[in-house]
């Protein structure tokens, strides 16, 4: 168990693969401790604990209700299938548990609003599991692309998130099961693309979203691959494109072009290394005489991280929870607002797909 007696005590509901990563993050975060895990099967919970090398002091429950009823659990990390989020998230909030909810947060914004209302009315912190937002590289990126001299006005944003789904994945994974994660690739990895676009625009909502006619679905109608264009009001000339797919080689690209500079990050969702991350940045580059080359090459910017980004996420979440407990502060509204705007745009992409790739206004 954590040495810090004031650490926020986490419970994990569900034993998905991502839960092992977050269990380690909780161990690494200085203000958090893993207190309990729960599965619908006590045997599965015990196996998860053994496979994850958890301390024998961690409580193991054979139902989610048991964990939520434990008064010693301060916060819950919930990596359940999206179709289960509404029920268990609302119940967790009513039990006064701070909620770290895996993305996508809900099947639609109506469900998410019910989750957020439960969190707000019960005074608990909400945050989704977008780990990349907590990496110090992300703050450095924002500093540079916000500089009017170095970067200028944003013209173009491009974000991709792809992975090569195996035959077993495409046939049996919960992320392609319409009864468990009906949003498919849109919810699982499209969430990152949409989140990155909004982050780049300081969470200014677009006015028009248009899915492109490259949509691929499985036989159950679950989205496997898609692209979309995103536009803001006429006075804002920024154009964004996203592509997400379970059918391509792994990619996690974020590229931005401004009036004075450009930025390219190849691994924005999961850095190549835990302790450092980089990106390319160019400012003021032009062609040399006869257009035979450039007068400047992209500069590599490297940012050191003392903790993995998932541990920094847990640390920030636990800090918010501790502020509520110790100082009586209100939950930080920044995080639910980010999630809600991401869900709104995701819903618009889904609606555009359902309409045969027609534009959808927000």
Short mmCIF file of C-alpha atoms in Angstrom, two decimals:
data_model
loop_
_atom_site.label_atom_id
_atom_site.label_comp_id
_atom_site.label_asym_id
_atom_site.label_seq_id
_atom_site.Cartn_x
_atom_site.Cartn_y
_atom_site.Cartn_z
CA UNK A 1 0.00 0.00 0.00
CA UNK A 2 1.13 3.60 -0.44
CA UNK A 3 3.23 5.17 2.30
CA UNK A 4 1.26 8.42 2.14
CA UNK A 5 -1.63 8.11 4.63
CA UNK A 6 -3.45 10.98 2.90
CA UNK A 7 -3.35 9.25 -0.50
CA UNK A 8 -6.59 8.93 -2.41
CA UNK A 9 -7.70 5.29 -2.21
CA UNK A 10 -8.66 3.92 -5.62
CA UNK A 11 -10.90 1.06 -6.54
CA UNK A 12 -10.87 -0.44 -10.04
CA UNK A 13 -14.12 -1.86 -11.43
CA UNK A 14 -13.34 -4.28 -14.21
CA UNK A 15 -10.24 -6.19 -15.27
CA UNK A 16 -9.73 -4.98 -18.84
CA UNK A 17 -6.15 -4.92 -20.16
CA UNK A 18 -5.99 -1.14 -19.75
CA UNK A 19 -6.72 -1.59 -16.02
CA UNK A 20 -3.27 -3.16 -15.55
CA UNK A 21 -1.67 -0.02 -16.96
CA UNK A 22 -3.72 2.23 -14.68
CA UNK A 23 -3.11 -0.02 -11.65
CA UNK A 24 0.61 0.57 -12.20
CA UNK A 25 -0.04 4.29 -12.65
CA UNK A 26 -1.86 4.43 -9.31
CA UNK A 27 1.15 2.76 -7.68
CA UNK A 28 3.52 5.30 -9.24
CA UNK A 29 1.45 8.40 -8.40
CA UNK A 30 2.67 9.82 -5.04
CA UNK A 31 -0.80 10.85 -3.87
CA UNK A 32 -2.74 7.69 -4.76
CA UNK A 33 -2.97 4.10 -3.61
CA UNK A 34 -4.75 1.08 -5.05
CA UNK A 35 -7.13 -0.07 -2.33
CA UNK A 36 -9.47 -2.54 -4.11
CA UNK A 37 -10.30 -4.22 -7.40
CA UNK A 38 -13.57 -5.79 -8.49
CA UNK A 39 -14.79 -8.08 -11.22
CA UNK A 40 -18.07 -9.88 -11.80
CA UNK A 41 -16.03 -13.02 -11.03
CA UNK A 42 -13.92 -13.30 -7.88
CA UNK A 43 -11.62 -15.72 -9.70
CA UNK A 44 -11.04 -13.22 -12.50
CA UNK A 45 -10.29 -10.49 -9.94
CA UNK A 46 -7.79 -12.75 -8.17
CA UNK A 47 -6.09 -13.59 -11.46
CA UNK A 48 -5.90 -9.90 -12.34
CA UNK A 49 -4.27 -9.17 -8.97
CA UNK A 50 -1.74 -11.97 -9.47
CA UNK A 51 -0.93 -11.03 -13.07
CA UNK A 52 -0.50 -7.38 -12.05
CA UNK A 53 1.73 -8.20 -9.08
CA UNK A 54 -0.58 -6.40 -6.66
CA UNK A 55 0.05 -6.30 -2.95
CA UNK A 56 -1.83 -8.79 -0.81
CA UNK A 57 -3.27 -5.80 1.03
CA UNK A 58 -5.39 -4.86 -1.99
CA UNK A 59 -8.98 -5.92 -1.39
CA UNK A 60 -10.52 -8.20 -4.00
CA UNK A 61 -14.25 -8.18 -4.69
CA UNK A 62 -16.41 -10.45 -6.81
CA UNK A 63 -18.93 -7.73 -7.71
CA UNK A 64 -18.86 -4.06 -8.58
CA UNK A 65 -21.50 -3.31 -5.94
CA UNK A 66 -19.24 -4.60 -3.17
CA UNK A 67 -16.46 -2.23 -4.17
CA UNK A 68 -18.79 0.75 -4.46
CA UNK A 69 -20.25 -0.03 -1.03
CA UNK A 70 -16.80 0.01 0.59
CA UNK A 71 -16.59 3.29 2.55
CA UNK A 72 -12.78 3.26 2.32
CA UNK A 73 -12.79 3.66 -1.47
CA UNK A 74 -12.43 7.36 -2.35
CA UNK A 75 -12.28 7.10 -6.13
CA UNK A 76 -13.09 4.63 -8.86
CA UNK A 77 -11.31 3.95 -12.13
CA UNK A 78 -13.86 2.41 -14.50
CA UNK A 79 -12.64 0.64 -17.67
CA UNK A 80 -15.93 -1.14 -18.36
CA UNK A 81 -17.51 -1.51 -21.83
CA UNK A 82 -19.16 1.74 -22.90
CA UNK A 83 -22.66 0.28 -22.71
CA UNK A 84 -22.18 -0.19 -18.95
CA UNK A 85 -20.85 3.29 -18.20
CA UNK A 86 -24.15 5.02 -17.53
CA UNK A 87 -25.41 2.59 -14.88
CA UNK A 88 -22.18 2.10 -12.96
CA UNK A 89 -20.95 5.69 -13.26
CA UNK A 90 -24.16 7.14 -11.86
CA UNK A 91 -24.14 4.57 -9.06
CA UNK A 92 -20.48 5.37 -8.25
CA UNK A 93 -21.26 9.10 -8.07
CA UNK A 94 -24.24 8.47 -5.79
CA UNK A 95 -21.90 6.49 -3.53
CA UNK A 96 -19.69 9.63 -3.38
CA UNK A 97 -16.84 8.09 -5.37
CA UNK A 98 -14.75 10.33 -7.58
CA UNK A 99 -14.91 8.97 -11.11
CA UNK A 100 -12.03 8.37 -13.52
CA UNK A 101 -13.93 6.99 -16.50
CA UNK A 102 -12.31 5.28 -19.46
CA UNK A 103 -13.06 6.71 -22.90
CA UNK A 104 -15.34 6.87 -24.74
CA UNK A 105 -17.30 8.21 -21.81
CA UNK A 106 -20.76 7.22 -23.08
CA UNK A 107 -22.72 6.08 -26.10
CA UNK A 108 -23.96 9.65 -26.63
CA UNK A 109 -23.98 13.04 -24.97
CA UNK A 110 -27.39 12.39 -23.40
CA UNK A 111 -25.91 9.53 -21.40
CA UNK A 112 -22.84 11.55 -20.53
CA UNK A 113 -24.97 14.44 -19.27
CA UNK A 114 -26.67 12.07 -16.83
CA UNK A 115 -23.26 10.90 -15.60
CA UNK A 116 -21.97 14.46 -15.24
CA UNK A 117 -25.14 15.57 -13.44
CA UNK A 118 -24.73 12.73 -10.95
CA UNK A 119 -21.09 13.71 -10.35
CA UNK A 120 -21.91 17.40 -9.94
CA UNK A 121 -24.88 16.87 -7.62
CA UNK A 122 -22.80 14.57 -5.41
CA UNK A 123 -19.73 16.80 -5.38
CA UNK A 124 -17.32 14.30 -6.92
CA UNK A 125 -14.60 14.85 -9.49
CA UNK A 126 -15.06 13.54 -13.04
CA UNK A 127 -12.28 12.95 -15.54
CA UNK A 128 -11.97 10.73 -18.60
CA UNK A 129 -8.94 8.55 -19.30
CA UNK A 130 -7.26 10.65 -22.02
CA UNK A 131 -3.74 10.22 -20.68
CA UNK A 132 -1.91 12.25 -23.33
CA UNK A 133 -3.41 15.49 -22.08
CA UNK A 134 -1.36 15.14 -18.88
CA UNK A 135 2.06 14.67 -20.48
CA UNK A 136 4.34 17.74 -20.14
CA UNK A 137 4.98 17.52 -23.88
CA UNK A 138 1.34 18.47 -24.45
CA UNK A 139 1.82 21.71 -22.50
CA UNK A 140 4.99 22.48 -24.48
CA UNK A 141 3.16 21.85 -27.74
CA UNK A 142 0.44 24.26 -26.67
CA UNK A 143 2.99 26.96 -25.81
CA UNK A 144 4.55 26.83 -29.27
CA UNK A 145 1.41 26.59 -31.39
CA UNK A 146 -0.10 29.46 -29.36
CA UNK A 147 2.81 31.78 -30.17
CA UNK A 148 1.57 34.27 -32.80
CA UNK A 149 5.09 34.95 -34.08
CA UNK A 150 6.46 31.42 -34.19
CA UNK A 151 3.31 29.65 -35.35
CA UNK A 152 0.61 32.19 -36.20
CA UNK A 153 -3.01 31.38 -36.92
CA UNK A 154 -3.94 27.71 -37.23
CA UNK A 155 -4.81 26.82 -40.82
CA UNK A 156 -4.83 23.02 -40.93
CA UNK A 157 -5.01 20.26 -38.29
CA UNK A 158 -4.67 16.57 -39.07
CA UNK A 159 -5.02 13.77 -36.57
CA UNK A 160 -4.91 10.01 -37.08
CA UNK A 161 -5.22 7.03 -34.77
CA UNK A 162 -4.99 3.59 -36.34
CA UNK A 163 -4.16 0.05 -35.32
CA UNK A 164 -3.97 -3.31 -37.12
CA UNK A 165 -6.81 -5.40 -35.73
CA UNK A 166 -6.10 -9.13 -35.85
CA UNK A 167 -8.72 -11.55 -37.10
CA UNK A 168 -9.49 -12.54 -33.51
CA UNK A 169 -9.85 -8.87 -32.54
CA UNK A 170 -12.18 -8.10 -35.43
CA UNK A 171 -14.34 -11.13 -34.67
CA UNK A 172 -14.56 -11.16 -30.87
CA UNK A 173 -13.16 -8.04 -29.17
CA UNK A 174 -15.68 -6.03 -27.14
CA UNK A 175 -14.74 -2.94 -29.18
CA UNK A 176 -16.44 -4.43 -32.23
CA UNK A 177 -19.43 -5.85 -30.34
CA UNK A 178 -22.59 -3.75 -30.88
CA UNK A 179 -23.97 -4.75 -27.47
CA UNK A 180 -20.87 -3.68 -25.55
CA UNK A 181 -19.07 -0.92 -27.48
CA UNK A 182 -21.39 0.06 -30.30
CA UNK A 183 -19.24 3.06 -31.30
CA UNK A 184 -16.40 0.80 -32.44
CA UNK A 185 -13.31 2.56 -33.77
CA UNK A 186 -15.05 5.94 -33.51
CA UNK A 187 -15.32 5.65 -29.76
CA UNK A 188 -12.15 3.74 -29.02
CA UNK A 189 -9.56 5.63 -31.08
CA UNK A 190 -11.59 8.33 -32.85
CA UNK A 191 -12.02 9.86 -29.39
CA UNK A 192 -8.31 10.75 -29.43
CA UNK A 193 -8.48 12.33 -32.88
CA UNK A 194 -11.46 14.48 -31.94
CA UNK A 195 -9.91 15.38 -28.59
CA UNK A 196 -6.69 16.48 -30.27
CA UNK A 197 -8.55 18.69 -32.76
CA UNK A 198 -10.50 20.37 -29.98
CA UNK A 199 -7.37 20.76 -27.84
CA UNK A 200 -5.64 22.50 -30.75
CA UNK A 201 -8.56 24.95 -31.01
CA UNK A 202 -8.72 25.60 -27.24
CA UNK A 203 -11.97 23.60 -27.17
CA UNK A 204 -13.83 25.94 -29.46
CA UNK A 205 -16.61 23.81 -30.90
CA UNK A 206 -16.80 23.50 -34.69
CA UNK A 207 -19.90 24.42 -36.62
CA UNK A 208 -19.92 21.63 -39.22
CA UNK A 209 -18.78 18.01 -39.13
CA UNK A 210 -18.78 15.79 -42.20
CA UNK A 211 -17.89 12.10 -42.25
CA UNK A 212 -16.17 11.10 -45.47
CA UNK A 213 -17.42 8.23 -47.64
CA UNK A 214 -14.61 5.84 -46.67
CA UNK A 215 -16.61 4.36 -43.79
CA UNK A 216 -16.12 0.65 -43.19
CA UNK A 217 -18.30 -1.36 -40.81
CA UNK A 218 -18.45 -4.97 -39.75
CA UNK A 219 -21.44 -7.23 -40.37
CA UNK A 220 -23.03 -6.02 -37.12
CA UNK A 221 -22.84 -2.38 -38.24
CA UNK A 222 -19.99 -1.38 -35.92
CA UNK A 223 -17.59 1.23 -37.35
CA UNK A 224 -14.14 -0.19 -38.13
CA UNK A 225 -12.65 2.72 -40.06
CA UNK A 226 -13.63 6.28 -41.03
CA UNK A 227 -12.42 9.77 -41.85
CA UNK A 228 -14.09 13.12 -41.25
CA UNK A 229 -13.59 16.81 -41.94
CA UNK A 230 -14.29 19.41 -39.28
CA UNK A 231 -14.97 23.11 -39.88
CA UNK A 232 -15.58 26.21 -37.81
CA UNK A 233 -17.62 29.32 -38.63
CA UNK A 234 -16.81 31.12 -41.91
CA UNK A 235 -14.64 33.73 -40.19
CA UNK A 236 -12.43 30.96 -38.81
CA UNK A 237 -10.52 29.42 -41.72
CA UNK A 238 -9.21 26.39 -39.82
CA UNK A 239 -9.91 23.03 -41.44
CA UNK A 240 -9.34 19.77 -39.58
CA UNK A 241 -9.31 16.19 -40.81
CA UNK A 242 -9.30 13.02 -38.75
CA UNK A 243 -8.85 9.36 -39.62
CA UNK A 244 -9.29 6.40 -37.28
CA UNK A 245 -9.18 2.74 -38.12
CA UNK A 246 -8.85 -0.79 -36.78
CA UNK A 247 -7.59 -1.84 -40.23
CA UNK A 248 -4.28 0.00 -40.67
CA UNK A 249 -0.75 -0.02 -39.37
CA UNK A 250 -0.33 1.65 -35.96
CA UNK A 251 -0.24 5.43 -36.13
CA UNK A 252 -0.80 8.26 -33.68
CA UNK A 253 -0.08 11.38 -35.70
CA UNK A 254 -0.94 14.97 -34.91
CA UNK A 255 0.13 17.61 -37.44
CA UNK A 256 -0.68 21.32 -37.49
CA UNK A 257 0.14 24.05 -39.97
CA UNK A 258 -0.11 27.73 -39.10
CA UNK A 259 0.47 30.97 -40.96
CA UNK A 260 4.08 31.10 -39.71
CA UNK A 261 5.01 27.57 -38.66
CA UNK A 262 4.22 23.88 -38.53
CA UNK A 263 4.27 21.05 -35.99
CA UNK A 264 4.31 17.27 -36.36
CA UNK A 265 4.06 14.70 -33.58
CA UNK A 266 4.22 11.01 -34.49
CA UNK A 267 3.24 9.53 -31.13
CA UNK A 268 0.94 11.99 -29.38
CA UNK A 269 -1.32 9.37 -27.78
CA UNK A 270 1.37 7.02 -26.42
CA UNK A 271 4.95 8.34 -26.48
CA UNK A 272 7.65 6.08 -27.86
CA UNK A 273 9.33 6.27 -24.44
CA UNK A 274 7.97 6.81 -20.94
CA UNK A 275 10.59 9.27 -19.69
CA UNK A 276 10.78 11.60 -22.67
CA UNK A 277 8.78 12.60 -25.72
CA UNK A 278 9.47 14.80 -28.72
CA UNK A 279 7.92 16.53 -31.71
CA UNK A 280 9.11 18.44 -34.76
CA UNK A 281 8.57 22.18 -34.98
CA UNK A 282 9.37 24.54 -37.85
CA UNK A 283 8.97 28.31 -37.94
CA UNK A 284 9.41 30.66 -40.89
CA UNK A 285 10.81 28.05 -43.28
CA UNK A 286 10.83 28.90 -46.99
CA UNK A 287 12.29 27.45 -50.17
CA UNK A 288 15.81 28.38 -51.21
CA UNK A 289 16.61 29.78 -54.67
CA UNK A 290 15.24 27.68 -57.55
CA UNK A 291 13.16 25.78 -55.01
CA UNK A 292 15.91 23.19 -54.74
CA UNK A 293 15.51 22.81 -51.00
CA UNK A 294 14.50 24.52 -47.77
CA UNK A 295 16.28 27.19 -45.77
CA UNK A 296 15.45 25.48 -42.47
CA UNK A 297 14.87 21.96 -41.22
CA UNK A 298 12.32 21.02 -38.54
CA UNK A 299 13.74 21.28 -35.06
CA UNK A 300 13.18 18.39 -32.67
CA UNK A 301 11.79 19.49 -29.33
CA UNK A 302 12.24 16.96 -26.52
CA UNK A 303 10.39 17.07 -23.21
CA UNK A 304 11.40 15.03 -20.14
CA UNK A 305 8.71 13.44 -18.00
CA UNK A 306 9.45 12.31 -14.44
CA UNK A 307 6.44 9.99 -14.45
CA UNK A 308 4.56 8.15 -17.21
CA UNK A 309 1.63 10.18 -18.55
CA UNK A 310 -0.91 7.77 -17.03
CA UNK A 311 0.63 8.33 -13.59
CA UNK A 312 0.48 12.10 -14.14
CA UNK A 313 -3.22 11.69 -15.00
CA UNK A 314 -3.83 9.79 -11.76
CA UNK A 315 -1.81 12.36 -9.82
CA UNK A 316 -3.87 15.26 -11.22
CA UNK A 317 -7.14 13.44 -10.60
CA UNK A 318 -6.13 12.55 -7.03
CA UNK A 319 -5.05 16.16 -6.43
CA UNK A 320 -8.52 17.34 -7.43
CA UNK A 321 -10.12 14.73 -5.15
CA UNK A 322 -7.88 15.75 -2.25
CA UNK A 323 -8.77 19.44 -2.74
CA UNK A 324 -12.44 18.51 -2.44
CA UNK A 325 -11.88 16.38 0.67
CA UNK A 326 -9.40 18.59 2.48
CA UNK A 327 -10.38 22.12 1.49
CA UNK A 328 -14.04 21.73 0.53
CA UNK A 329 -13.39 22.88 -3.04
CA UNK A 330 -15.80 22.23 -5.86
CA UNK A 331 -14.77 19.65 -8.47
CA UNK A 332 -12.67 21.06 -11.29
CA UNK A 333 -15.12 21.74 -14.13
CA UNK A 334 -12.37 21.74 -16.76
CA UNK A 335 -12.34 17.97 -17.16
CA UNK A 336 -16.08 17.30 -17.58
CA UNK A 337 -16.26 20.21 -20.03
CA UNK A 338 -13.48 18.70 -22.17
CA UNK A 339 -15.20 15.31 -22.15
CA UNK A 340 -18.58 16.76 -23.03
CA UNK A 341 -17.26 18.73 -26.01
CA UNK A 342 -15.41 15.68 -27.27
CA UNK A 343 -18.59 13.63 -26.96
CA UNK A 344 -20.61 16.28 -28.80
CA UNK A 345 -18.29 16.19 -31.82
CA UNK A 346 -18.13 12.39 -31.69
CA UNK A 347 -21.94 12.31 -31.77
CA UNK A 348 -21.89 14.61 -34.81
CA UNK A 349 -19.48 12.31 -36.67
CA UNK A 350 -21.72 9.35 -35.83
CA UNK A 351 -24.81 11.23 -37.03
CA UNK A 352 -23.08 12.18 -40.27
CA UNK A 353 -22.19 8.52 -40.86
CA UNK A 354 -25.78 7.46 -40.16
CA UNK A 355 -27.03 10.08 -42.64
CA UNK A 356 -24.85 8.71 -45.42
CA UNK A 357 -21.94 11.09 -44.83
CA UNK A 358 -23.94 14.28 -45.00
CA UNK A 359 -22.74 17.41 -43.14
CA UNK A 360 -24.02 17.87 -39.58
CA UNK A 361 -24.25 21.26 -37.92
CA UNK A 362 -23.46 21.70 -34.26
#
